[in-house]
Amino acid sequence: MVVRASLQSSFNFDQVKTKTVENLIFQLINDVTNITETFPLQPGQTADSLVVAVERSVQQFLDQGDAAIRSCSLAHGTALETLTDALVDVRDTGQSMSFAGRDFIRDSSSSQRRATAVNAGKTLLQIGECLYVVQFEAVAHFLILADSIDVALIVEGIDKIRTLLDGIRAATSNQEVIDRYQLMIAEIEEIEETVRRRIADLRDPNQRDDLLACKGVLKSSCPLVFATTKAFVRHPENDESRQNRDYAHSEALAALNAMDSILRGEVMPLLPLRSMSF
């Protein structure tokens, strides 16, 4: 229980944005607590078997983490490097635990050191708990990084949509409007499923509601962008057509900017009040 309290008090759960990562970290806390509470060893257990179990657990996580990174085709460049570095930290702290455990096994085999087995056991418990806390922090850091990269990929998609939205507004022919609008809708559909999953997974209900509102405004604004821009390219001399086009563009842009802010954990900009009437 001391280890559990130490982990929960030392870790900043404000960094955790989704229920999935929260559940994984609580599972880590349970696993670390269960392992450290096996000290001193229970009847029938050996120190070597405990070290082997720890090594197996760390290697399993490393294998799963490596497979997850390789299977994520969207993780590239800096994102890929950051995830890989975090996984290396998990490996290094795991090796530290393994080395410390095996050193104790070797030391405790001598008759001289067996005479101080109780003190050595207490020392190992303290060292082991510290190492497990470090290992927990490395794994938790990896999970949070992976989640932040998921956010970064959505934000990257939002940036593309903004660029395409600006392209529609700058269109000068009916065909340009059609082509650019189709590209924008395709980009929206590409991130839509990821956004939907994130909305369902967010820990903060206010963030869930805000993202849902933005998603609704964007969905209702897109047809308006298409219709008003087509009308403007037919009658560019008409001020009302220009105003309608610009208004529709600002509605969609406000929704995208608000989604961006929510995903980054920032305060959501106020959406235009008129957008809620669509």
PDB file of C-alpha atoms in Angstrom:
ATOM      1  CA  MET A   1       0.000   0.000   0.000  1.00  0.00           C
ATOM      2  CA  VAL A   2       2.978   2.319   0.608  1.00  0.00           C
ATOM      3  CA  VAL A   3       4.052   1.882  -3.013  1.00  0.00           C
ATOM      4  CA  ARG A   4       0.509   2.520  -4.293  1.00  0.00           C
ATOM      5  CA  ALA A   5       0.235   5.726  -2.257  1.00  0.00           C
ATOM      6  CA  SER A   6       3.684   6.840  -3.410  1.00  0.00           C
ATOM      7  CA  LEU A   7       2.846   6.314  -7.072  1.00  0.00           C
ATOM      8  CA  GLN A   8      -0.541   8.011  -6.874  1.00  0.00           C
ATOM      9  CA  SER A   9       0.788  11.022  -4.960  1.00  0.00           C
ATOM     10  CA  SER A  10       3.900  11.512  -7.127  1.00  0.00           C
ATOM     11  CA  PHE A  11       2.168  11.222 -10.504  1.00  0.00           C
ATOM     12  CA  ASN A  12       0.369  14.205 -12.038  1.00  0.00           C
ATOM     13  CA  PHE A  13      -2.902  12.801 -13.359  1.00  0.00           C
ATOM     14  CA  ASP A  14      -3.717  16.168 -14.963  1.00  0.00           C
ATOM     15  CA  GLN A  15      -1.422  15.028 -17.776  1.00  0.00           C
ATOM     16  CA  VAL A  16      -3.841  12.197 -18.539  1.00  0.00           C
ATOM     17  CA  LYS A  17      -6.582  13.278 -20.936  1.00  0.00           C
ATOM     18  CA  THR A  18      -8.284   9.995 -21.861  1.00  0.00           C
ATOM     19  CA  LYS A  19      -9.949   7.171 -19.970  1.00  0.00           C
ATOM     20  CA  THR A  20      -7.886   4.598 -21.870  1.00  0.00           C
ATOM     21  CA  VAL A  21      -4.554   5.981 -20.630  1.00  0.00           C
ATOM     22  CA  GLU A  22      -6.025   6.499 -17.145  1.00  0.00           C
ATOM     23  CA  ASN A  23      -7.061   2.837 -16.965  1.00  0.00           C
ATOM     24  CA  LEU A  24      -3.666   1.672 -18.233  1.00  0.00           C
ATOM     25  CA  ILE A  25      -1.850   3.752 -15.617  1.00  0.00           C
ATOM     26  CA  PHE A  26      -4.083   2.492 -12.795  1.00  0.00           C
ATOM     27  CA  GLN A  27      -3.333  -1.037 -14.011  1.00  0.00           C
ATOM     28  CA  LEU A  28       0.373  -0.180 -13.865  1.00  0.00           C
ATOM     29  CA  ILE A  29      -0.048   1.005 -10.282  1.00  0.00           C
ATOM     30  CA  ASN A  30      -1.785  -2.264  -9.400  1.00  0.00           C
ATOM     31  CA  ASP A  31       0.929  -4.328 -11.100  1.00  0.00           C
ATOM     32  CA  VAL A  32       3.757  -2.429  -9.410  1.00  0.00           C
ATOM     33  CA  THR A  33       2.010  -2.696  -6.031  1.00  0.00           C
ATOM     34  CA  ASN A  34       1.454  -6.435  -6.446  1.00  0.00           C
ATOM     35  CA  ILE A  35       5.084  -7.021  -7.392  1.00  0.00           C
ATOM     36  CA  THR A  36       6.610  -4.942  -4.600  1.00  0.00           C
ATOM     37  CA  GLU A  37       4.290  -6.483  -2.009  1.00  0.00           C
ATOM     38  CA  THR A  38       5.880  -9.883  -2.741  1.00  0.00           C
ATOM     39  CA  PHE A  39       8.916  -8.657  -0.754  1.00  0.00           C
ATOM     40  CA  PRO A  40       9.930 -10.418   1.388  1.00  0.00           C
ATOM     41  CA  LEU A  41       9.463 -13.511  -0.750  1.00  0.00           C
ATOM     42  CA  GLN A  42       6.500 -15.717  -0.022  1.00  0.00           C
ATOM     43  CA  PRO A  43       6.984 -19.423   0.783  1.00  0.00           C
ATOM     44  CA  GLY A  44       7.968 -21.310  -2.357  1.00  0.00           C
ATOM     45  CA  GLN A  45       9.191 -18.197  -4.162  1.00  0.00           C
ATOM     46  CA  THR A  46      12.797 -17.574  -5.111  1.00  0.00           C
ATOM     47  CA  ALA A  47      14.528 -14.271  -5.709  1.00  0.00           C
ATOM     48  CA  ASP A  48      15.621 -15.448  -9.127  1.00  0.00           C
ATOM     49  CA  SER A  49      12.083 -16.331 -10.198  1.00  0.00           C
ATOM     50  CA  LEU A  50      10.888 -12.875  -9.126  1.00  0.00           C
ATOM     51  CA  VAL A  51      13.601 -11.154 -11.181  1.00  0.00           C
ATOM     52  CA  VAL A  52      12.721 -13.345 -14.164  1.00  0.00           C
ATOM     53  CA  ALA A  53       9.049 -12.372 -13.786  1.00  0.00           C
ATOM     54  CA  VAL A  54       9.974  -8.686 -13.758  1.00  0.00           C
ATOM     55  CA  GLU A  55      12.193  -9.087 -16.829  1.00  0.00           C
ATOM     56  CA  ARG A  56       9.417 -10.927 -18.651  1.00  0.00           C
ATOM     57  CA  SER A  57       6.884  -8.215 -17.804  1.00  0.00           C
ATOM     58  CA  VAL A  58       9.189  -5.436 -19.023  1.00  0.00           C
ATOM     59  CA  GLN A  59      10.035  -7.307 -22.228  1.00  0.00           C
ATOM     60  CA  GLN A  60       6.354  -7.909 -22.938  1.00  0.00           C
ATOM     61  CA  PHE A  61       5.664  -4.193 -22.664  1.00  0.00           C
ATOM     62  CA  LEU A  62       8.675  -3.385 -24.873  1.00  0.00           C
ATOM     63  CA  ASP A  63       7.469  -5.844 -27.526  1.00  0.00           C
ATOM     64  CA  GLN A  64       3.940  -4.431 -27.442  1.00  0.00           C
ATOM     65  CA  GLY A  65       5.229  -0.850 -27.537  1.00  0.00           C
ATOM     66  CA  ASP A  66       7.544  -1.570 -30.449  1.00  0.00           C
ATOM     67  CA  ALA A  67       4.745  -3.308 -32.371  1.00  0.00           C
ATOM     68  CA  ALA A  68       2.405  -0.375 -31.715  1.00  0.00           C
ATOM     69  CA  ILE A  69       4.969   2.120 -33.012  1.00  0.00           C
ATOM     70  CA  ARG A  70       5.691   0.086 -36.146  1.00  0.00           C
ATOM     71  CA  SER A  71       1.991  -0.419 -36.879  1.00  0.00           C
ATOM     72  CA  CYS A  72       1.240   3.314 -36.646  1.00  0.00           C
ATOM     73  CA  SER A  73       1.885   4.471 -40.193  1.00  0.00           C
ATOM     74  CA  LEU A  74       1.004   8.053 -39.255  1.00  0.00           C
ATOM     75  CA  ALA A  75       3.744   8.258 -36.600  1.00  0.00           C
ATOM     76  CA  HIS A  76       6.763   9.599 -38.423  1.00  0.00           C
ATOM     77  CA  GLY A  77       9.555  12.137 -38.075  1.00  0.00           C
ATOM     78  CA  THR A  78       9.695  13.817 -34.670  1.00  0.00           C
ATOM     79  CA  ALA A  79       6.672  11.874 -33.396  1.00  0.00           C
ATOM     80  CA  LEU A  80       8.325   8.550 -34.204  1.00  0.00           C
ATOM     81  CA  GLU A  81      11.611   9.660 -32.627  1.00  0.00           C
ATOM     82  CA  THR A  82       9.862  10.821 -29.450  1.00  0.00           C
ATOM     83  CA  LEU A  83       7.981   7.545 -29.019  1.00  0.00           C
ATOM     84  CA  THR A  84      11.124   5.517 -29.676  1.00  0.00           C
ATOM     85  CA  ASP A  85      13.097   7.522 -27.104  1.00  0.00           C
ATOM     86  CA  ALA A  86      10.350   6.977 -24.525  1.00  0.00           C
ATOM     87  CA  LEU A  87      10.425   3.237 -25.172  1.00  0.00           C
ATOM     88  CA  VAL A  88      14.212   3.255 -24.723  1.00  0.00           C
ATOM     89  CA  ASP A  89      13.664   4.879 -21.298  1.00  0.00           C
ATOM     90  CA  VAL A  90      11.327   2.021 -20.371  1.00  0.00           C
ATOM     91  CA  ARG A  91      13.962  -0.493 -21.484  1.00  0.00           C
ATOM     92  CA  ASP A  92      16.760   1.234 -19.556  1.00  0.00           C
ATOM     93  CA  THR A  93      14.809   1.463 -16.296  1.00  0.00           C
ATOM     94  CA  GLY A  94      13.756  -2.160 -16.701  1.00  0.00           C
ATOM     95  CA  GLN A  95      17.377  -3.184 -17.079  1.00  0.00           C
ATOM     96  CA  SER A  96      18.251  -1.206 -13.947  1.00  0.00           C
ATOM     97  CA  MET A  97      15.670  -3.190 -11.989  1.00  0.00           C
ATOM     98  CA  SER A  98      17.010  -6.435 -13.384  1.00  0.00           C
ATOM     99  CA  PHE A  99      20.634  -5.607 -12.575  1.00  0.00           C
ATOM    100  CA  ALA A 100      19.781  -4.514  -9.032  1.00  0.00           C
ATOM    101  CA  GLY A 101      17.815  -7.697  -8.422  1.00  0.00           C
ATOM    102  CA  ARG A 102      20.528  -9.988  -9.754  1.00  0.00           C
ATOM    103  CA  ASP A 103      23.220  -8.170  -7.772  1.00  0.00           C
ATOM    104  CA  PHE A 104      21.273  -8.884  -4.618  1.00  0.00           C
ATOM    105  CA  ILE A 105      20.902 -12.538  -5.540  1.00  0.00           C
ATOM    106  CA  ARG A 106      24.658 -12.848  -6.024  1.00  0.00           C
ATOM    107  CA  ASP A 107      25.482 -10.970  -2.813  1.00  0.00           C
ATOM    108  CA  SER A 108      23.036 -12.883  -0.654  1.00  0.00           C
ATOM    109  CA  SER A 109      24.614 -16.216  -1.596  1.00  0.00           C
ATOM    110  CA  SER A 110      27.714 -15.714   0.597  1.00  0.00           C
ATOM    111  CA  SER A 111      27.639 -16.903   4.216  1.00  0.00           C
ATOM    112  CA  GLN A 112      28.854 -13.529   5.417  1.00  0.00           C
ATOM    113  CA  ARG A 113      26.027 -11.657   3.735  1.00  0.00           C
ATOM    114  CA  ARG A 114      23.455 -14.219   4.840  1.00  0.00           C
ATOM    115  CA  ALA A 115      24.200 -13.066   8.398  1.00  0.00           C
ATOM    116  CA  THR A 116      22.764  -9.649   7.480  1.00  0.00           C
ATOM    117  CA  ALA A 117      19.914 -10.999   5.351  1.00  0.00           C
ATOM    118  CA  VAL A 118      17.246  -9.041   7.214  1.00  0.00           C
ATOM    119  CA  ASN A 119      18.985  -5.704   6.704  1.00  0.00           C
ATOM    120  CA  ALA A 120      19.763  -6.586   3.106  1.00  0.00           C
ATOM    121  CA  GLY A 121      16.134  -7.484   2.558  1.00  0.00           C
ATOM    122  CA  LYS A 122      14.998  -4.138   3.916  1.00  0.00           C
ATOM    123  CA  THR A 123      17.507  -2.335   1.717  1.00  0.00           C
ATOM    124  CA  LEU A 124      16.383  -4.305  -1.332  1.00  0.00           C
ATOM    125  CA  LEU A 125      12.776  -3.450  -0.576  1.00  0.00           C
ATOM    126  CA  GLN A 126      13.619   0.253  -0.496  1.00  0.00           C
ATOM    127  CA  ILE A 127      15.729   0.057  -3.668  1.00  0.00           C
ATOM    128  CA  GLY A 128      13.153  -2.102  -5.403  1.00  0.00           C
ATOM    129  CA  GLU A 129      10.320   0.259  -4.587  1.00  0.00           C
ATOM    130  CA  CYS A 130      12.309   3.241  -5.906  1.00  0.00           C
ATOM    131  CA  LEU A 131      13.183   1.403  -9.100  1.00  0.00           C
ATOM    132  CA  TYR A 132       9.597   0.330  -9.637  1.00  0.00           C
ATOM    133  CA  VAL A 133       8.465   3.931  -9.214  1.00  0.00           C
ATOM    134  CA  VAL A 134      11.013   4.991 -11.851  1.00  0.00           C
ATOM    135  CA  GLN A 135       9.858   2.162 -14.129  1.00  0.00           C
ATOM    136  CA  PHE A 136       6.225   3.173 -13.616  1.00  0.00           C
ATOM    137  CA  GLU A 137       7.032   6.783 -14.490  1.00  0.00           C
ATOM    138  CA  ALA A 138       8.868   5.728 -17.663  1.00  0.00           C
ATOM    139  CA  VAL A 139       5.963   3.545 -18.839  1.00  0.00           C
ATOM    140  CA  ALA A 140       3.382   6.189 -17.905  1.00  0.00           C
ATOM    141  CA  HIS A 141       5.435   8.779 -19.783  1.00  0.00           C
ATOM    142  CA  PHE A 142       5.409   6.539 -22.850  1.00  0.00           C
ATOM    143  CA  LEU A 143       1.617   6.119 -22.694  1.00  0.00           C
ATOM    144  CA  ILE A 144       1.042   9.876 -22.327  1.00  0.00           C
ATOM    145  CA  LEU A 145       3.425  10.595 -25.207  1.00  0.00           C
ATOM    146  CA  ALA A 146       1.613   8.098 -27.413  1.00  0.00           C
ATOM    147  CA  ASP A 147      -1.674   9.802 -26.553  1.00  0.00           C
ATOM    148  CA  SER A 148      -0.236  13.264 -27.275  1.00  0.00           C
ATOM    149  CA  ILE A 149       0.967  12.063 -30.672  1.00  0.00           C
ATOM    150  CA  ASP A 150      -2.568  10.860 -31.396  1.00  0.00           C
ATOM    151  CA  VAL A 151      -3.706  14.424 -30.631  1.00  0.00           C
ATOM    152  CA  ALA A 152      -0.921  15.869 -32.800  1.00  0.00           C
ATOM    153  CA  LEU A 153      -2.081  13.767 -35.739  1.00  0.00           C
ATOM    154  CA  ILE A 154      -5.653  15.069 -35.367  1.00  0.00           C
ATOM    155  CA  VAL A 155      -4.346  18.653 -35.130  1.00  0.00           C
ATOM    156  CA  GLU A 156      -2.274  18.032 -38.254  1.00  0.00           C
ATOM    157  CA  GLY A 157      -5.470  16.970 -40.019  1.00  0.00           C
ATOM    158  CA  ILE A 158      -7.228  20.107 -38.772  1.00  0.00           C
ATOM    159  CA  ASP A 159      -4.402  22.226 -40.204  1.00  0.00           C
ATOM    160  CA  LYS A 160      -4.902  20.565 -43.601  1.00  0.00           C
ATOM    161  CA  ILE A 161      -8.641  21.228 -43.435  1.00  0.00           C
ATOM    162  CA  ARG A 162      -7.999  24.896 -42.613  1.00  0.00           C
ATOM    163  CA  THR A 163      -5.703  25.190 -45.632  1.00  0.00           C
ATOM    164  CA  LEU A 164      -8.299  23.551 -47.878  1.00  0.00           C
ATOM    165  CA  LEU A 165     -11.017  25.804 -46.437  1.00  0.00           C
ATOM    166  CA  ASP A 166      -8.946  28.860 -47.328  1.00  0.00           C
ATOM    167  CA  GLY A 167      -8.469  27.384 -50.802  1.00  0.00           C
ATOM    168  CA  ILE A 168     -12.230  27.121 -51.281  1.00  0.00           C
ATOM    169  CA  ARG A 169     -12.675  30.731 -50.241  1.00  0.00           C
ATOM    170  CA  ALA A 170     -10.040  31.770 -52.816  1.00  0.00           C
ATOM    171  CA  ALA A 171     -11.621  29.743 -55.643  1.00  0.00           C
ATOM    172  CA  THR A 172     -12.511  31.710 -58.765  1.00  0.00           C
ATOM    173  CA  SER A 173     -14.494  29.124 -60.710  1.00  0.00           C
ATOM    174  CA  ASN A 174     -17.295  26.669 -60.068  1.00  0.00           C
ATOM    175  CA  GLN A 175     -15.030  23.696 -60.808  1.00  0.00           C
ATOM    176  CA  GLU A 176     -12.386  24.931 -58.388  1.00  0.00           C
ATOM    177  CA  VAL A 177     -15.028  25.159 -55.688  1.00  0.00           C
ATOM    178  CA  ILE A 178     -16.202  21.595 -56.375  1.00  0.00           C
ATOM    179  CA  ASP A 179     -12.703  20.098 -56.506  1.00  0.00           C
ATOM    180  CA  ARG A 180     -11.423  21.844 -53.387  1.00  0.00           C
ATOM    181  CA  TYR A 181     -14.589  21.136 -51.436  1.00  0.00           C
ATOM    182  CA  GLN A 182     -14.329  17.420 -52.226  1.00  0.00           C
ATOM    183  CA  LEU A 183     -10.739  17.417 -50.992  1.00  0.00           C
ATOM    184  CA  MET A 184     -11.781  19.139 -47.761  1.00  0.00           C
ATOM    185  CA  ILE A 185     -14.637  16.717 -47.112  1.00  0.00           C
ATOM    186  CA  ALA A 186     -12.279  13.781 -47.704  1.00  0.00           C
ATOM    187  CA  GLU A 187      -9.865  15.216 -45.137  1.00  0.00           C
ATOM    188  CA  ILE A 188     -12.682  15.750 -42.635  1.00  0.00           C
ATOM    189  CA  GLU A 189     -13.834  12.162 -43.090  1.00  0.00           C
ATOM    190  CA  GLU A 190     -10.261  10.959 -42.561  1.00  0.00           C
ATOM    191  CA  ILE A 191     -10.040  12.423 -39.049  1.00  0.00           C
ATOM    192  CA  GLU A 192     -13.733  12.042 -38.162  1.00  0.00           C
ATOM    193  CA  GLU A 193     -13.453   8.505 -36.777  1.00  0.00           C
ATOM    194  CA  THR A 194     -10.379   9.419 -34.717  1.00  0.00           C
ATOM    195  CA  VAL A 195     -12.162  12.481 -33.329  1.00  0.00           C
ATOM    196  CA  ARG A 196     -15.248  10.403 -32.530  1.00  0.00           C
ATOM    197  CA  ARG A 197     -13.157   7.859 -30.601  1.00  0.00           C
ATOM    198  CA  ARG A 198     -11.382  10.619 -28.718  1.00  0.00           C
ATOM    199  CA  ILE A 199     -14.650  12.296 -27.745  1.00  0.00           C
ATOM    200  CA  ALA A 200     -15.850   9.010 -26.266  1.00  0.00           C
ATOM    201  CA  ASP A 201     -12.526   8.475 -24.479  1.00  0.00           C
ATOM    202  CA  LEU A 202     -12.010  11.931 -22.922  1.00  0.00           C
ATOM    203  CA  ARG A 203     -11.986  12.045 -19.117  1.00  0.00           C
ATOM    204  CA  ASP A 204     -13.310  15.609 -18.919  1.00  0.00           C
ATOM    205  CA  PRO A 205     -17.057  15.760 -19.725  1.00  0.00           C
ATOM    206  CA  ASN A 206     -16.785  19.465 -20.566  1.00  0.00           C
ATOM    207  CA  GLN A 207     -14.151  18.728 -23.208  1.00  0.00           C
ATOM    208  CA  ARG A 208     -16.387  15.981 -24.614  1.00  0.00           C
ATOM    209  CA  ASP A 209     -19.348  18.383 -24.876  1.00  0.00           C
ATOM    210  CA  ASP A 210     -17.206  21.133 -26.402  1.00  0.00           C
ATOM    211  CA  LEU A 211     -15.724  18.828 -29.036  1.00  0.00           C
ATOM    212  CA  LEU A 212     -19.183  17.503 -29.894  1.00  0.00           C
ATOM    213  CA  ALA A 213     -20.430  21.078 -30.319  1.00  0.00           C
ATOM    214  CA  CYS A 214     -17.504  21.973 -32.582  1.00  0.00           C
ATOM    215  CA  LYS A 215     -18.004  18.820 -34.616  1.00  0.00           C
ATOM    216  CA  GLY A 216     -21.672  19.722 -35.071  1.00  0.00           C
ATOM    217  CA  VAL A 217     -20.909  23.296 -36.126  1.00  0.00           C
ATOM    218  CA  LEU A 218     -18.314  22.119 -38.637  1.00  0.00           C
ATOM    219  CA  LYS A 219     -20.715  19.563 -40.110  1.00  0.00           C
ATOM    220  CA  SER A 220     -23.476  22.154 -40.535  1.00  0.00           C
ATOM    221  CA  SER A 221     -21.114  24.822 -41.876  1.00  0.00           C
ATOM    222  CA  CYS A 222     -19.555  22.779 -44.676  1.00  0.00           C
ATOM    223  CA  PRO A 223     -22.613  22.701 -46.986  1.00  0.00           C
ATOM    224  CA  LEU A 224     -23.011  26.418 -46.329  1.00  0.00           C
ATOM    225  CA  VAL A 225     -19.391  27.024 -47.361  1.00  0.00           C
ATOM    226  CA  PHE A 226     -20.001  25.097 -50.575  1.00  0.00           C
ATOM    227  CA  ALA A 227     -23.263  26.839 -51.474  1.00  0.00           C
ATOM    228  CA  THR A 228     -22.178  30.388 -50.648  1.00  0.00           C
ATOM    229  CA  THR A 229     -18.826  30.067 -52.400  1.00  0.00           C
ATOM    230  CA  LYS A 230     -20.474  28.729 -55.556  1.00  0.00           C
ATOM    231  CA  ALA A 231     -22.887  31.649 -55.458  1.00  0.00           C
ATOM    232  CA  PHE A 232     -20.033  34.108 -55.072  1.00  0.00           C
ATOM    233  CA  VAL A 233     -17.963  32.809 -58.017  1.00  0.00           C
ATOM    234  CA  ARG A 234     -21.076  33.217 -60.170  1.00  0.00           C
ATOM    235  CA  HIS A 235     -21.628  36.788 -58.946  1.00  0.00           C
ATOM    236  CA  PRO A 236     -18.315  38.139 -57.572  1.00  0.00           C
ATOM    237  CA  GLU A 237     -19.573  41.689 -58.013  1.00  0.00           C
ATOM    238  CA  ASN A 238     -22.396  41.103 -55.517  1.00  0.00           C
ATOM    239  CA  ASP A 239     -21.502  42.304 -52.008  1.00  0.00           C
ATOM    240  CA  GLU A 240     -24.154  40.143 -50.373  1.00  0.00           C
ATOM    241  CA  SER A 241     -22.685  37.033 -52.019  1.00  0.00           C
ATOM    242  CA  ARG A 242     -19.239  37.991 -50.719  1.00  0.00           C
ATOM    243  CA  GLN A 243     -20.562  38.528 -47.206  1.00  0.00           C
ATOM    244  CA  ASN A 244     -22.375  35.189 -47.223  1.00  0.00           C
ATOM    245  CA  ARG A 245     -19.234  33.406 -48.412  1.00  0.00           C
ATOM    246  CA  ASP A 246     -17.091  35.103 -45.782  1.00  0.00           C
ATOM    247  CA  TYR A 247     -19.599  34.355 -43.040  1.00  0.00           C
ATOM    248  CA  ALA A 248     -19.773  30.655 -43.900  1.00  0.00           C
ATOM    249  CA  HIS A 249     -15.976  30.506 -44.029  1.00  0.00           C
ATOM    250  CA  SER A 250     -15.688  32.160 -40.588  1.00  0.00           C
ATOM    251  CA  GLU A 251     -18.204  29.707 -39.117  1.00  0.00           C
ATOM    252  CA  ALA A 252     -16.240  26.668 -40.286  1.00  0.00           C
ATOM    253  CA  LEU A 253     -12.923  28.244 -39.317  1.00  0.00           C
ATOM    254  CA  ALA A 254     -14.167  29.057 -35.808  1.00  0.00           C
ATOM    255  CA  ALA A 255     -15.205  25.415 -35.321  1.00  0.00           C
ATOM    256  CA  LEU A 256     -11.787  24.172 -36.488  1.00  0.00           C
ATOM    257  CA  ASN A 257      -9.928  26.638 -34.259  1.00  0.00           C
ATOM    258  CA  ALA A 258     -12.045  25.639 -31.269  1.00  0.00           C
ATOM    259  CA  MET A 259     -11.396  21.928 -31.906  1.00  0.00           C
ATOM    260  CA  ASP A 260      -7.677  22.671 -32.121  1.00  0.00           C
ATOM    261  CA  SER A 261      -7.740  24.527 -28.784  1.00  0.00           C
ATOM    262  CA  ILE A 262      -9.698  21.791 -26.994  1.00  0.00           C
ATOM    263  CA  LEU A 263      -7.373  19.053 -28.217  1.00  0.00           C
ATOM    264  CA  ARG A 264      -4.352  21.056 -27.045  1.00  0.00           C
ATOM    265  CA  GLY A 265      -5.938  21.520 -23.628  1.00  0.00           C
ATOM    266  CA  GLU A 266      -6.444  25.245 -24.091  1.00  0.00           C
ATOM    267  CA  VAL A 267      -9.524  27.348 -23.360  1.00  0.00           C
ATOM    268  CA  MET A 268     -11.991  26.992 -26.219  1.00  0.00           C
ATOM    269  CA  PRO A 269     -12.633  30.206 -28.176  1.00  0.00           C
ATOM    270  CA  LEU A 270     -16.281  31.224 -28.258  1.00  0.00           C
ATOM    271  CA  LEU A 271     -18.076  29.986 -31.348  1.00  0.00           C
ATOM    272  CA  PRO A 272     -20.229  32.479 -33.254  1.00  0.00           C
ATOM    273  CA  LEU A 273     -23.663  32.507 -31.659  1.00  0.00           C
ATOM    274  CA  ARG A 274     -25.413  32.331 -35.021  1.00  0.00           C
ATOM    275  CA  SER A 275     -23.757  28.991 -35.783  1.00  0.00           C
ATOM    276  CA  MET A 276     -25.947  27.290 -33.207  1.00  0.00           C
ATOM    277  CA  SER A 277     -29.074  27.969 -35.259  1.00  0.00           C
ATOM    278  CA  PHE A 278     -28.079  25.642 -38.087  1.00  0.00           C
TER     279      PHE A 278
END
